[in-house]
mmCIF file of C-alpha atoms in Angstrom:
data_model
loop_
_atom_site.group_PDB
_atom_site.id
_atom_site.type_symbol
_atom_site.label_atom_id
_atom_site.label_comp_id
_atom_site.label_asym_id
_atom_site.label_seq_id
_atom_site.Cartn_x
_atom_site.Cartn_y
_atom_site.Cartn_z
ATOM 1 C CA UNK K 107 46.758 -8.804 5.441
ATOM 2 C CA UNK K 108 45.114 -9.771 8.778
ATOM 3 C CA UNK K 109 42.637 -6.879 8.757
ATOM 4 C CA UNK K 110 41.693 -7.775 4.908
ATOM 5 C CA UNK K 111 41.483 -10.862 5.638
ATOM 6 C CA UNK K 112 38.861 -10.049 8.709
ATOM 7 C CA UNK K 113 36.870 -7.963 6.225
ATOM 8 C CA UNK K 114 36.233 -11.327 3.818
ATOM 9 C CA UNK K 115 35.552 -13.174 6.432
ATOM 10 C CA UNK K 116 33.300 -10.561 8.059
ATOM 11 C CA UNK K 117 32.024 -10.186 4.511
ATOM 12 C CA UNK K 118 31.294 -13.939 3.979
ATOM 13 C CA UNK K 119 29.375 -14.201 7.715
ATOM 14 C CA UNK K 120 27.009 -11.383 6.022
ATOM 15 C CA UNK K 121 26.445 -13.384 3.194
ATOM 16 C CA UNK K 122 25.805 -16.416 5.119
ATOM 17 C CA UNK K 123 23.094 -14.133 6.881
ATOM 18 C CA UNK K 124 21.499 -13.507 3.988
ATOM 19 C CA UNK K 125 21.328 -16.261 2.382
ATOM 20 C CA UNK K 126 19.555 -17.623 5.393
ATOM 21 C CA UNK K 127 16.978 -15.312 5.756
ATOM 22 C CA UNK K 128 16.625 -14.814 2.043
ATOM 23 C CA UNK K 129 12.610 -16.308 1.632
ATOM 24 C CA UNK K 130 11.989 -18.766 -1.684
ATOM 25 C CA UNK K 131 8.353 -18.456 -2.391
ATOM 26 C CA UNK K 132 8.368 -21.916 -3.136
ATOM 27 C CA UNK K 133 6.883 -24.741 -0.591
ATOM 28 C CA UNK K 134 9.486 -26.096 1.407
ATOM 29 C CA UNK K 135 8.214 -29.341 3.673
ATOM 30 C CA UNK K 136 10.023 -28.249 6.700
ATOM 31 C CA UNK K 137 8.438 -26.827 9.883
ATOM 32 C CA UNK K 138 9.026 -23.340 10.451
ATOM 33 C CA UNK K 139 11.671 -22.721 13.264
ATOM 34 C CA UNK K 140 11.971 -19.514 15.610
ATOM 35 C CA UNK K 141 14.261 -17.183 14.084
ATOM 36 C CA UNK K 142 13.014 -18.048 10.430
ATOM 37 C CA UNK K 143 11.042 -15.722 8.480
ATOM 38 C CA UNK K 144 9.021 -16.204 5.344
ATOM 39 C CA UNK K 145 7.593 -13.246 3.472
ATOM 40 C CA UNK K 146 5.344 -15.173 1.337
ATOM 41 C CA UNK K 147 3.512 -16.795 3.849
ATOM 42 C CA UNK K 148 2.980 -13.366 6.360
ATOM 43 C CA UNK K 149 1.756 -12.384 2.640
ATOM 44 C CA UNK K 150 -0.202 -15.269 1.660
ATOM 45 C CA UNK K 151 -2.110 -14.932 5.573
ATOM 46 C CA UNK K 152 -3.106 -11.283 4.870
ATOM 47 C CA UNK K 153 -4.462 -12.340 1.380
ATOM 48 C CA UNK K 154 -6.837 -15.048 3.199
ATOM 49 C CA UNK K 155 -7.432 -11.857 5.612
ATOM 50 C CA UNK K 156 -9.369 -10.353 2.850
ATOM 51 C CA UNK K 157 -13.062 -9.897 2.996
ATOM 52 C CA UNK K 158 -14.312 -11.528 -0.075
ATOM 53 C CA UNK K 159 -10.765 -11.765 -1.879
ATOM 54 C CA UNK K 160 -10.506 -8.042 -1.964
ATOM 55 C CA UNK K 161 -10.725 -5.508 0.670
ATOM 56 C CA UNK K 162 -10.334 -4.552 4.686
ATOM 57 C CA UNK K 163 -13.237 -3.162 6.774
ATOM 58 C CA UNK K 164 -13.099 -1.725 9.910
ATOM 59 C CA UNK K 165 -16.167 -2.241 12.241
ATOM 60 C CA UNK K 166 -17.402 0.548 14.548
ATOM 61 C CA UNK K 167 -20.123 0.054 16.677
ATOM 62 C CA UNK K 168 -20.943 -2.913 14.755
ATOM 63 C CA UNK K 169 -21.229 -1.698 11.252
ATOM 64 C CA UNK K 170 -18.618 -2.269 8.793
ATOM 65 C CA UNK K 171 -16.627 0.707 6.773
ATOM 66 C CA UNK K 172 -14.799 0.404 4.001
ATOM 67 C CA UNK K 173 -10.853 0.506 4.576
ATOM 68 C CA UNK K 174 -9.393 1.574 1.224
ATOM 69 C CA UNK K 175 -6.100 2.761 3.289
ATOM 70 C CA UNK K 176 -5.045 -1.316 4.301
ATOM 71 C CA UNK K 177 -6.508 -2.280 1.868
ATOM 72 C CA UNK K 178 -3.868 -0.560 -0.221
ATOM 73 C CA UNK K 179 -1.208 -1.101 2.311
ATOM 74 C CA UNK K 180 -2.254 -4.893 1.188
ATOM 75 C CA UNK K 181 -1.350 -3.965 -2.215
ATOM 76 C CA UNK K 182 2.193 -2.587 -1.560
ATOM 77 C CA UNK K 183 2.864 -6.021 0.507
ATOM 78 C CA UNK K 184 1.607 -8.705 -2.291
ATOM 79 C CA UNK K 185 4.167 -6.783 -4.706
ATOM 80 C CA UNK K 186 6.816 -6.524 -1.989
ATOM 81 C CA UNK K 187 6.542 -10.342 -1.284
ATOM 82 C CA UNK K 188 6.076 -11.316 -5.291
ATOM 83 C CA UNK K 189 3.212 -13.231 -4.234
ATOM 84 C CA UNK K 190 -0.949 -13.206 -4.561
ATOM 85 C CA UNK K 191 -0.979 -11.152 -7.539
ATOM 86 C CA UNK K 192 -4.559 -12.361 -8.121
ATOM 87 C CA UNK K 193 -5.792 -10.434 -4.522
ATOM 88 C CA UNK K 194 -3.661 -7.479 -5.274
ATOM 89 C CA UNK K 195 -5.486 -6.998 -8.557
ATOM 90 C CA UNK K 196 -9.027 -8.075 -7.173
ATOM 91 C CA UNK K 197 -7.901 -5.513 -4.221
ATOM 92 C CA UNK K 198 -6.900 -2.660 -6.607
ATOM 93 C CA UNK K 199 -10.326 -2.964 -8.477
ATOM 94 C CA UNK K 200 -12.183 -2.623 -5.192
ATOM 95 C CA UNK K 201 -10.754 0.612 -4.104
ATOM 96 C CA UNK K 202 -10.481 2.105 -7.632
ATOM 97 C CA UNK K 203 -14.714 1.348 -7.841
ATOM 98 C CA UNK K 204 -16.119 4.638 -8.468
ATOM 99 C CA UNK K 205 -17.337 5.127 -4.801
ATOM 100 C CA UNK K 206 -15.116 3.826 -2.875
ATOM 101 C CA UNK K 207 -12.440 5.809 -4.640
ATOM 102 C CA UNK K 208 -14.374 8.728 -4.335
ATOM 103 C CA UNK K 209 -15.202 8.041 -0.593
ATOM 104 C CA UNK K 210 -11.378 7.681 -0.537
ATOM 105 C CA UNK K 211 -9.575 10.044 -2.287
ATOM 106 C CA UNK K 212 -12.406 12.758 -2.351
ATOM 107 C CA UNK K 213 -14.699 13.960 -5.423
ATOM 108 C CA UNK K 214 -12.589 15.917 -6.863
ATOM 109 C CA UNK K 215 -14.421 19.028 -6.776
ATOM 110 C CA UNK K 216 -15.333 19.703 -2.703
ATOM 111 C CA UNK K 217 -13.161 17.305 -1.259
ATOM 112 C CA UNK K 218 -9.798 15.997 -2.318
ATOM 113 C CA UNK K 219 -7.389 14.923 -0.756
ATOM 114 C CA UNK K 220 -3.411 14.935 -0.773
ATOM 115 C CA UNK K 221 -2.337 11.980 0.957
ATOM 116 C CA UNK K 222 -5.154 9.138 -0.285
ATOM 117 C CA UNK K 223 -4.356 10.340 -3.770
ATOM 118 C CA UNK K 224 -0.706 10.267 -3.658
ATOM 119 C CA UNK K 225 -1.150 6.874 -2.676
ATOM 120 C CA UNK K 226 -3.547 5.401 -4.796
ATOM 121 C CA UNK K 227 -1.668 6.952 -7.591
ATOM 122 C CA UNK K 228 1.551 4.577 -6.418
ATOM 123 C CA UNK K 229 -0.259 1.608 -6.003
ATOM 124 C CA UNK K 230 -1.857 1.817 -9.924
ATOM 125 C CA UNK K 231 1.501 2.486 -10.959
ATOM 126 C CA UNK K 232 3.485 -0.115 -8.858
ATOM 127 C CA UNK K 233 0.333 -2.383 -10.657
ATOM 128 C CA UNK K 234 1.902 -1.258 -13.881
ATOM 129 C CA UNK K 235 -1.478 0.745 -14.223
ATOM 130 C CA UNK K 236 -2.283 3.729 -15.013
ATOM 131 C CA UNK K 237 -2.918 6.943 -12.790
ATOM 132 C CA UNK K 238 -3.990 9.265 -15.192
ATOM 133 C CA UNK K 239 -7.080 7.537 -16.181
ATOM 134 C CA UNK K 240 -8.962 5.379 -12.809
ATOM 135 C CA UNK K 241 -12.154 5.229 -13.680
ATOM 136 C CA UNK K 242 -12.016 8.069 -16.123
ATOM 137 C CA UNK K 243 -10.069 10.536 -13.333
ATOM 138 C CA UNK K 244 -6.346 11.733 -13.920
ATOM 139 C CA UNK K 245 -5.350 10.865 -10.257
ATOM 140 C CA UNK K 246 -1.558 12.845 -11.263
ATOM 141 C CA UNK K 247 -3.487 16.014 -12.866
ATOM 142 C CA UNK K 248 -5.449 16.146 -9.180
ATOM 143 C CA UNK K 249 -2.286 15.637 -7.168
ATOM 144 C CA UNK K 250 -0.360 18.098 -8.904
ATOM 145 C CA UNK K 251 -3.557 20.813 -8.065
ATOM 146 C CA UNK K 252 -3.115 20.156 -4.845
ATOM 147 C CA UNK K 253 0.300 21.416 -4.488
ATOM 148 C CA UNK K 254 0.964 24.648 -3.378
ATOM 149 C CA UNK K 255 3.339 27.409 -4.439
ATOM 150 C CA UNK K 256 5.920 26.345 -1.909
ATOM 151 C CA UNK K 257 5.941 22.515 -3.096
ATOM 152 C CA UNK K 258 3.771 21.168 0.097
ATOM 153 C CA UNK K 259 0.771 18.955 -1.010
ATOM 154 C CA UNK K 260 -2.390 19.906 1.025
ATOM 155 C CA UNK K 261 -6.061 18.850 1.546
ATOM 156 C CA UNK K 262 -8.851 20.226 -0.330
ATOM 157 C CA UNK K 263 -11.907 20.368 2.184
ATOM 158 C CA UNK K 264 -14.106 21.828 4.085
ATOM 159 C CA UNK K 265 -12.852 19.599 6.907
ATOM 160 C CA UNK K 266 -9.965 21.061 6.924
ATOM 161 C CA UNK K 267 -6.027 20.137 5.831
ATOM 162 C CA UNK K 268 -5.035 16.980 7.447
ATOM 163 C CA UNK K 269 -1.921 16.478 5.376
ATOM 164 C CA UNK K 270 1.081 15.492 6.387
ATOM 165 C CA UNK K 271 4.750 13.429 5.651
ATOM 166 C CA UNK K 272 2.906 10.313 4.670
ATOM 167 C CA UNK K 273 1.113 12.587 2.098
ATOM 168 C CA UNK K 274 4.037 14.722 1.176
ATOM 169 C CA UNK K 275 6.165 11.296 0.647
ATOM 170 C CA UNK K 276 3.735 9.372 -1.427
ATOM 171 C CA UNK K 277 2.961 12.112 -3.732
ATOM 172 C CA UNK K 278 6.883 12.336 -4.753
ATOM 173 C CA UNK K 279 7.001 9.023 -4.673
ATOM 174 C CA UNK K 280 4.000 8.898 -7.101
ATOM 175 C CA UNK K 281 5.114 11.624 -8.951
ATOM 176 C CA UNK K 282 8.706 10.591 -9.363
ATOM 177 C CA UNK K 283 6.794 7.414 -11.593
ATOM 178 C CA UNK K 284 5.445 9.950 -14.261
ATOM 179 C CA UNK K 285 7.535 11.454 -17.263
ATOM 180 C CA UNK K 286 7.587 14.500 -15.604
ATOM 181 C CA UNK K 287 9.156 13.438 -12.760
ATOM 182 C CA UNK K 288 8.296 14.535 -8.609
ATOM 183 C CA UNK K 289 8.782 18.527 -8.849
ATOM 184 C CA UNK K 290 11.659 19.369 -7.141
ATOM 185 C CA UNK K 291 10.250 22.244 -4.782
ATOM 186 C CA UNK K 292 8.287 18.929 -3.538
ATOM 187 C CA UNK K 293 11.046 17.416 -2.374
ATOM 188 C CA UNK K 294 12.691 20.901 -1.107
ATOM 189 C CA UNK K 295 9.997 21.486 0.895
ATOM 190 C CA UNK K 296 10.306 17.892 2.260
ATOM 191 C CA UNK K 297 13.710 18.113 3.298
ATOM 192 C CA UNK K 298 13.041 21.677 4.836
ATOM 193 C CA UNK K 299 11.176 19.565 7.425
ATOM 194 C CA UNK K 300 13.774 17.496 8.872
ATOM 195 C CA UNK K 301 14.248 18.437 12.183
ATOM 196 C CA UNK K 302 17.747 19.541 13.729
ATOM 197 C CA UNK K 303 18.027 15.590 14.837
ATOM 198 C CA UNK K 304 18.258 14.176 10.999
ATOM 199 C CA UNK K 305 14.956 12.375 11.340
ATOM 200 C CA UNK K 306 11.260 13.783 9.786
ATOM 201 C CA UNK K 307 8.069 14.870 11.637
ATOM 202 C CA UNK K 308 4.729 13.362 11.109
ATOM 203 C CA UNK K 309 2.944 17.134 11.409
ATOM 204 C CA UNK K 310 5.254 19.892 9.755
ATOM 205 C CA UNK K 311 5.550 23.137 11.698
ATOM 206 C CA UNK K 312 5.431 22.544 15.194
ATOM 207 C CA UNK K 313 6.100 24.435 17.903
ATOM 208 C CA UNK K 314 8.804 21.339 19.092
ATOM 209 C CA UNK K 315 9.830 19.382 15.678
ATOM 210 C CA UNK K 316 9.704 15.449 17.021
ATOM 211 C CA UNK K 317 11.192 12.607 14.614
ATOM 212 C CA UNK K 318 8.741 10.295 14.091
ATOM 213 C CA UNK K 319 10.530 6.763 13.087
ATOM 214 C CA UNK K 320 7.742 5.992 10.219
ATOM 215 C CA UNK K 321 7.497 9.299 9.079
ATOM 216 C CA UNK K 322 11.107 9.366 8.083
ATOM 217 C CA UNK K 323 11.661 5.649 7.002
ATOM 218 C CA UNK K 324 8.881 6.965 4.399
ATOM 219 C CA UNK K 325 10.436 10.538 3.607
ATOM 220 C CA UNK K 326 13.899 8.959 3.323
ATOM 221 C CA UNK K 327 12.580 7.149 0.046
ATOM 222 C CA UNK K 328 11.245 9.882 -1.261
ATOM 223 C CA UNK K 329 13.629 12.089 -1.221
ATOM 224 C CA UNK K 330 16.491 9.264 -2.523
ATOM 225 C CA UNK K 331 13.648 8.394 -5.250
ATOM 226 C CA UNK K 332 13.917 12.575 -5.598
ATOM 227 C CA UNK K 333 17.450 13.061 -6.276
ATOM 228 C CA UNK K 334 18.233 14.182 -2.822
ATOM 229 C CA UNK K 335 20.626 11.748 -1.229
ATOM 230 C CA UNK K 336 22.063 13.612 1.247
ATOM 231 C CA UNK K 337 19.084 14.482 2.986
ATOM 232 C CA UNK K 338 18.069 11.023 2.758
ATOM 233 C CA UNK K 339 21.216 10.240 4.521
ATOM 234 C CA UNK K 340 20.739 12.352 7.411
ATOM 235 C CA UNK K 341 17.360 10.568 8.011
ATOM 236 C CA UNK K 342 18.702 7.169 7.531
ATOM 237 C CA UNK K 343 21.704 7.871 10.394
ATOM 238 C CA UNK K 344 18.722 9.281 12.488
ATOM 239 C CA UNK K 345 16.882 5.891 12.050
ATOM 240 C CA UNK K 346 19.991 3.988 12.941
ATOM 241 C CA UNK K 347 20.897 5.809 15.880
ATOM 242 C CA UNK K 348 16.991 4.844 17.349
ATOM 243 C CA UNK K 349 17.113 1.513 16.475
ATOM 244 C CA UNK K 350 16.913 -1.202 19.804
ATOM 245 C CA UNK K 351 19.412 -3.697 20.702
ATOM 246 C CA UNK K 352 17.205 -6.210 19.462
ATOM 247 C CA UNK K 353 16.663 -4.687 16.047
ATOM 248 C CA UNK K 354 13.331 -3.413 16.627
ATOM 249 C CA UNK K 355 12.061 0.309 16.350
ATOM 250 C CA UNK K 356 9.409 1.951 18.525
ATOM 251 C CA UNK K 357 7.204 5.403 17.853
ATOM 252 C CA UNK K 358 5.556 7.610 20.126
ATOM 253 C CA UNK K 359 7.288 6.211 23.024
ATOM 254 C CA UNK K 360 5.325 2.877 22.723
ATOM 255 C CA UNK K 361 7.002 -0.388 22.430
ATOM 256 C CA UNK K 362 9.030 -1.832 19.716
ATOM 257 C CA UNK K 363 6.288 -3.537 16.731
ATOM 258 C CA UNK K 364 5.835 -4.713 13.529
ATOM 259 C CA UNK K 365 4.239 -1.360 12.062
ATOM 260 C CA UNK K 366 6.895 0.615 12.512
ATOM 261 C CA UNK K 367 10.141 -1.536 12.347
ATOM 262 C CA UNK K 368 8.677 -2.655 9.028
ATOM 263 C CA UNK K 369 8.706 1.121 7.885
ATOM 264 C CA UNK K 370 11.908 1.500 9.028
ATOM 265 C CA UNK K 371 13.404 -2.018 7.796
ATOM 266 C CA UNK K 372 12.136 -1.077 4.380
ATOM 267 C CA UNK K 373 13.952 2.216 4.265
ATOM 268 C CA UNK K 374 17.224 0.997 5.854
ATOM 269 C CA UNK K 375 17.361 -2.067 2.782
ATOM 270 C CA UNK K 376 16.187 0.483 0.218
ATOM 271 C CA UNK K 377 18.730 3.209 1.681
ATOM 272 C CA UNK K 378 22.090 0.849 1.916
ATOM 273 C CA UNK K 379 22.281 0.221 5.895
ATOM 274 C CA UNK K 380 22.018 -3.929 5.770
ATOM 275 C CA UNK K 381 23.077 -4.463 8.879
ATOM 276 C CA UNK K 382 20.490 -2.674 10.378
ATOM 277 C CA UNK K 383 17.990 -3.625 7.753
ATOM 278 C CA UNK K 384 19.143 -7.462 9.023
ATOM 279 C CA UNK K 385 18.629 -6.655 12.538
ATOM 280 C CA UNK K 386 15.667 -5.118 11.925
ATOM 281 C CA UNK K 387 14.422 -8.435 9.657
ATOM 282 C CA UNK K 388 15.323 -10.441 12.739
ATOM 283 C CA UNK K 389 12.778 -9.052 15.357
ATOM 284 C CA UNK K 390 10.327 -8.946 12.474
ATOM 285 C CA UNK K 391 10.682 -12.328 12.153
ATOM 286 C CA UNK K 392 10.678 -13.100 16.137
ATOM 287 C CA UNK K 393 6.901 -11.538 15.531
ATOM 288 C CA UNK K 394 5.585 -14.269 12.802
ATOM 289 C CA UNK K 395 3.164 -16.729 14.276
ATOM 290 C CA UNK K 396 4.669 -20.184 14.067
ATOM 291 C CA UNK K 397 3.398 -24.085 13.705
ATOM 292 C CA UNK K 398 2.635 -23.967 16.898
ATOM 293 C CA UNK K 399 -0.458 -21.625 16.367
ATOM 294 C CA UNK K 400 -3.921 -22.069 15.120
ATOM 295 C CA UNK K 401 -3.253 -23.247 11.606
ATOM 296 C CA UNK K 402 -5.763 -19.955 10.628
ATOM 297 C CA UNK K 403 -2.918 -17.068 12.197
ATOM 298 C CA UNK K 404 0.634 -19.067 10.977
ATOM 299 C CA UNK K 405 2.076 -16.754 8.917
ATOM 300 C CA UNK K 406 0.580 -13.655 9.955
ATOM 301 C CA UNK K 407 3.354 -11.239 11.609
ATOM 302 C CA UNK K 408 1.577 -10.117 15.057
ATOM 303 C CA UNK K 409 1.806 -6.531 16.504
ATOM 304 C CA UNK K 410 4.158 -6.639 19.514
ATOM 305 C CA UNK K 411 4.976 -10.179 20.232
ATOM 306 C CA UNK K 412 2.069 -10.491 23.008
ATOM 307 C CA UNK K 413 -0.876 -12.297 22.530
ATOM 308 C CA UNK K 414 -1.852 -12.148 18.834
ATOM 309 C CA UNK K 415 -4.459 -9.767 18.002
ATOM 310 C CA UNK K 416 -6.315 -10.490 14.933
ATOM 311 C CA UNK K 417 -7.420 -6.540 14.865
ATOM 312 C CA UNK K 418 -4.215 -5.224 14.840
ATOM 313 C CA UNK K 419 -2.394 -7.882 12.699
ATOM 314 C CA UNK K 420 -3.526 -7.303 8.983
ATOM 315 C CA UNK K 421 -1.801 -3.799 9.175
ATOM 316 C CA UNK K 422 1.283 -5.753 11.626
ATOM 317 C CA UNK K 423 2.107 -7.571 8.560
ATOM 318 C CA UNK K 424 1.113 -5.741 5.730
ATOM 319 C CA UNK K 425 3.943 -2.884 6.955
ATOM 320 C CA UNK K 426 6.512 -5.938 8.221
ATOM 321 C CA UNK K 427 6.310 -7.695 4.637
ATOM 322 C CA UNK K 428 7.843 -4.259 3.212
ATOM 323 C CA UNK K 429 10.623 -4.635 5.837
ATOM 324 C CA UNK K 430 11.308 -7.968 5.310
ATOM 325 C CA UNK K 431 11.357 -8.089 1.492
ATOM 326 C CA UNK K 432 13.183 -4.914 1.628
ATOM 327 C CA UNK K 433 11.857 -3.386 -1.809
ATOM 328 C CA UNK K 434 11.816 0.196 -1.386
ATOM 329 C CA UNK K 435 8.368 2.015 -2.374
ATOM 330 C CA UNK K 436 10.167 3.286 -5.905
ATOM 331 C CA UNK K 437 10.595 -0.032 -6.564
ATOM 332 C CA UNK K 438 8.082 -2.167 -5.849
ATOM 333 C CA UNK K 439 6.468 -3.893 -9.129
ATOM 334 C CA UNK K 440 4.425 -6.828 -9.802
ATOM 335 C CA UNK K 441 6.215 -7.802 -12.921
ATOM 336 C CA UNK K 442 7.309 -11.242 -11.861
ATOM 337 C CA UNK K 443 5.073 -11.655 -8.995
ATOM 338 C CA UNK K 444 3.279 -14.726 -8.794
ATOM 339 C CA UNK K 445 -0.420 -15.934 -7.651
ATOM 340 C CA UNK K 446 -1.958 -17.541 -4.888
ATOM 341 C CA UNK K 447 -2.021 -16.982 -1.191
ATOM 342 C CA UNK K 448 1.210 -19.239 0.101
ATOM 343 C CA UNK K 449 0.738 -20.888 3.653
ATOM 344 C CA UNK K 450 3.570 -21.423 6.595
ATOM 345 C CA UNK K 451 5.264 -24.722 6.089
ATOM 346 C CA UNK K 452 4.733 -26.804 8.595
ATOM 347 C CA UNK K 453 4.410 -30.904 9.289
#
């Protein structure tokens, strides 16, 4: 009886966790407090980040490129967060645009490749789109050429192959969407990667196989969204096992951040670990800029906690709204999302 009864309460203390970091999308006329989080305002910030309402651009040597790649992690983020429907959909027409799809995902005939594909695919299909007809190209027909007899997904170009778990994991996850389902030497060959640890390489056949923490939190989903659980599993104890003391996850021995504890945070929710996934939702929410900012950066989620960097925090919180909402990549869907760029509550 005593140990039950330590279980409800335990039980009921989760709950109560929960329910206070569960975000309403709704405005709430209360200042934001450390230790809060709200998903719809780190999402409505990178909406207003948005260079005319619907892409990213990364400047080198002081001309701007287009970045179809944030731009899309944008995309996943709106849906995660329910919110800004109107910028993921004015953001999904930019990058589908004949050439900057093509300058993206390859023509098709030279150049194609795996990975920006794979995850254009997802994001018209998490749009409730459609992936075998963008712009008059069946982005599934050219992701399933681009597999190879052994299941791996490769570049096609004279470049060479710079695929890797990112592009293995998003075309399953793609796939998976389609009537036909993610092929399930795919998702072999996937889980033939894991190294002896439990956790996934970025690169696939090394010499030394090193976990990499976003790599797996994005091959974990795949493979549950694949019908292999158990691999999944040995990932998901792998992430657990690397996970801080103060909830946070670090990659490549750098410190703990937003990019990759939102990875991570997502997978852990999506996988059945909430007490991680909690701890993890509490350093990403030590990261959001406060009322006490510049009314332009409150709600953005910043990189490492050090002085905010308005380079490096579009991508910050694009990857820490997954975590926080918790909606795994098989899931995501804008059915009931809502428009409109919400702002941090403050007064």
């Amino acid at each position: 009886m005593v140990v039950r009864l330590g279980r409800h309460r335990l039980l009921a203390l989760l709950c109560g966790i929960l329910a206070a970091l569960t975000v309403s999308t709704s405005t709430i006329a209360a200042p934001a407090q450390a230790g809060a989080v709200r998903t719809d305002a780190a999402a409505g910030w990178l909406a207003r980040q948005l260079v005319d309402g619907e892409r990213f651009e990364v400047v080198f040597d002081g001309v701007a490129y287009p970045d179809q790649g944030l731009t899309l992690d944008a995309v996943f983020a709106f849906a995660a967060a329910g919110v800004a429907d109107d910028f993921g959909a004015r953001a999904l027409a930019w990058v589908t645009r004949r050439d900057v799809r093509d300058g993206y995902i390859g023509d098709g005939a030279t150049e194609a490749y795996a990975g920006a594909t794979a995850k254009l695919a997802l994001a018209v299909a998490v749009r409730g789109g459609d992936p075998t007809d963008v712009g008059g190209v069946d982005l599934i027909a050219r992701l399933r050429s681009l597999q190879d007899p052994a299941g791996r997904f490769t570049d096609r170009s004279a470049w060479g192959d710079f695929s890797n778990a990112f592009s293995q994991s998003f075309a399953i996850l793609a796939l998976d969407r389609t009537a036909q389902g993610a092929p399930a030497v795919a998702a072999g060959w996937l889980a033939g990667t894991r190294c002896p640890d439990g956790g996934f390489p970025l690169v696939p056949e090394q010499p030394v196989c090193v976990s990499d923490v976003d790599a797996t939190a994005v091959a974990v989903q795949a493979l549950r969204a694949a019908g292999r659980p158990a691999d999944a599993a040995a990932g998901l104890r792998w992430l657990v096992s690397v996970q801080r003391t103060d909830g946070g996850f670090t990659n490549a021995g750098g410190v703990a951040n937003a990019n990759s504890t939102g990875l991570a945070a997502q997978a852990l929710r999506d996988g059945g670990r909430p007490l991680a996934w909690l701890r993890a939702r509490v350093f990403l929410a030590d990261l959001q800029v406060g009322c006490a900012a510049p009314v332009a950066d409150r709600g953005a989620v910043d990189f490492d906690g050090g002085v905010f960097d308005p380079g490096t925090a579009p991508r910050a919180t694009a990857q820490a709204v997954l975590g926080l909402a918790g909606t795994g990549f098989a899931r995501l869907s804008t059915v009931t999302a809502t428009t409109g760029a919400p702002t941090l509550p403050c007064r």
